[in-house]
Coordinates of C-alpha atoms in Angstrom, one line a residue:
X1 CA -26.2 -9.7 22.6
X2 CA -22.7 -10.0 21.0
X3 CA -21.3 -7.4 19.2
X4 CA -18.9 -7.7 16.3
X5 CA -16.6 -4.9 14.9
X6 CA -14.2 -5.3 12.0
X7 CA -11.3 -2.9 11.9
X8 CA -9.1 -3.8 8.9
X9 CA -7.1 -6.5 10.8
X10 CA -8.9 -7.3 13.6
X11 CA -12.1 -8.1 15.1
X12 CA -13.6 -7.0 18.0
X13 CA -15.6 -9.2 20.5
X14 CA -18.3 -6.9 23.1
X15 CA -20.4 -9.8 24.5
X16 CA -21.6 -10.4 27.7
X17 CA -19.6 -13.3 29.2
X18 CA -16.8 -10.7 28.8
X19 CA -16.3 -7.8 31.0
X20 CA -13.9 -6.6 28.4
X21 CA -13.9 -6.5 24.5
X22 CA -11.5 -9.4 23.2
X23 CA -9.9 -8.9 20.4
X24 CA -9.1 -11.2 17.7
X25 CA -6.3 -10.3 15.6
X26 CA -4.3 -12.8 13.3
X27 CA -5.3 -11.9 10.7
X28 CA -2.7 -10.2 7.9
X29 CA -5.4 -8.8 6.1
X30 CA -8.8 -6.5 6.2
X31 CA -11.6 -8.6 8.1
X32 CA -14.5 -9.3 5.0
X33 CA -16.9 -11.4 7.3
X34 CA -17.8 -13.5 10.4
X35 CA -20.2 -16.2 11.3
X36 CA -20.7 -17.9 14.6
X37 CA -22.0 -21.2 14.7
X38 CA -25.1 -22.3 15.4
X39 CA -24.9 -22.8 19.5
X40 CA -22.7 -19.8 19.7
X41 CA -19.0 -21.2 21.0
X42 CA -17.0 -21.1 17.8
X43 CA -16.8 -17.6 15.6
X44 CA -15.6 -18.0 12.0
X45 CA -13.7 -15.1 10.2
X46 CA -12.2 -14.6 6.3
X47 CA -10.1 -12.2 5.5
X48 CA -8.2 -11.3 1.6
X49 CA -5.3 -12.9 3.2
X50 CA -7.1 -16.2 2.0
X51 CA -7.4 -18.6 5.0
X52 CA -10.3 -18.8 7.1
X53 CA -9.9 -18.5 11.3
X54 CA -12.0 -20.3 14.1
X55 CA -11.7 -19.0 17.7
X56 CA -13.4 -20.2 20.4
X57 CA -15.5 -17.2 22.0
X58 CA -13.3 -16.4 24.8
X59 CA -10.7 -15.2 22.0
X60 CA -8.7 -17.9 21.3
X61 CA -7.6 -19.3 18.0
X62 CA -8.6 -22.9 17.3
X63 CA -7.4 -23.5 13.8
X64 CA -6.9 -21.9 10.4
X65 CA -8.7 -23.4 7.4
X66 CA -6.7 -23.3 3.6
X67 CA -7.9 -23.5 0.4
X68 CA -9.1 -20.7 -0.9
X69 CA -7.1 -19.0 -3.6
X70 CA -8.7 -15.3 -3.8
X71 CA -10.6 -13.1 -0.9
X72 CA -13.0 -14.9 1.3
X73 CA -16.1 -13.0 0.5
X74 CA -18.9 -15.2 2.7
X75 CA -18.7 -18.0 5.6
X76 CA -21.9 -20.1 7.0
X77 CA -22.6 -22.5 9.0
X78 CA -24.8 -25.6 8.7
X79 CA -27.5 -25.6 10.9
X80 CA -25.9 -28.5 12.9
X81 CA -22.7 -26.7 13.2
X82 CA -20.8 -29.6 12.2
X83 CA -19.6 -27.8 8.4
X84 CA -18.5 -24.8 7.7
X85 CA -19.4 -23.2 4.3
X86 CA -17.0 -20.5 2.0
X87 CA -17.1 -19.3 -0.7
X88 CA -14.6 -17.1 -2.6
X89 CA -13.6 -14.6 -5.6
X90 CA -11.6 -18.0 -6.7
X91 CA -15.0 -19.0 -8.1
X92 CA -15.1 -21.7 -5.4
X93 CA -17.5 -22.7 -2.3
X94 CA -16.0 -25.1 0.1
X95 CA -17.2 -27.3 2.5
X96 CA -14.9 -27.7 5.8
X97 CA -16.3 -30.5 8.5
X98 CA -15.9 -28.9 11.6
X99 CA -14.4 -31.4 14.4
X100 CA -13.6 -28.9 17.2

């Protein structure tokens, strides 16, 4: 079981791989959600600082997605894991393909 806490501007990772909690925390702004991907190794966060964040589960930062104009309000992911879905109080839903 993975555990998933959102303090303002960071997220917290208790998972089992992980003797400790690893914490995620570039964001600039309060955490609104988080999505892992289908088989697990990528974790997806938005923030209302705009951009959207993929770490790897061990914690560390793979890339940062831009678009969005407003708050990130939702994230999903296809069930192939290959895009990444958002959709923001801009009025817009994005698709991102996912080549990580």
């Amino acid at each position: 079981m993975v555990v998933i806490l959102s303090f303002a501007l960071i997220v917290i990772l208790i998972a089992p791989w992980n003797s400790l909690p690893t914490v995620l925390s570039d964001h600039t702004h309060h955490v609104l959600v988080v999505a892992w991907s289908p088989d697990g190794k990528i974790l997806a966060s938005a923030t209302s600082d705009k951009p959207i964040r993929l770490w790897r589960r061990d914690g560390k930062a793979l890339t940062t997605l831009t678009g969005h104009t407003a708050n990130v309000a939702t994230v999903d992911w296809s069930p192939d894991g290959k895009l990444l879905a958002s959709g923001s109080w801009d009025n817009t839903i994005r698709l991102w393909a996912v080549n990580i």
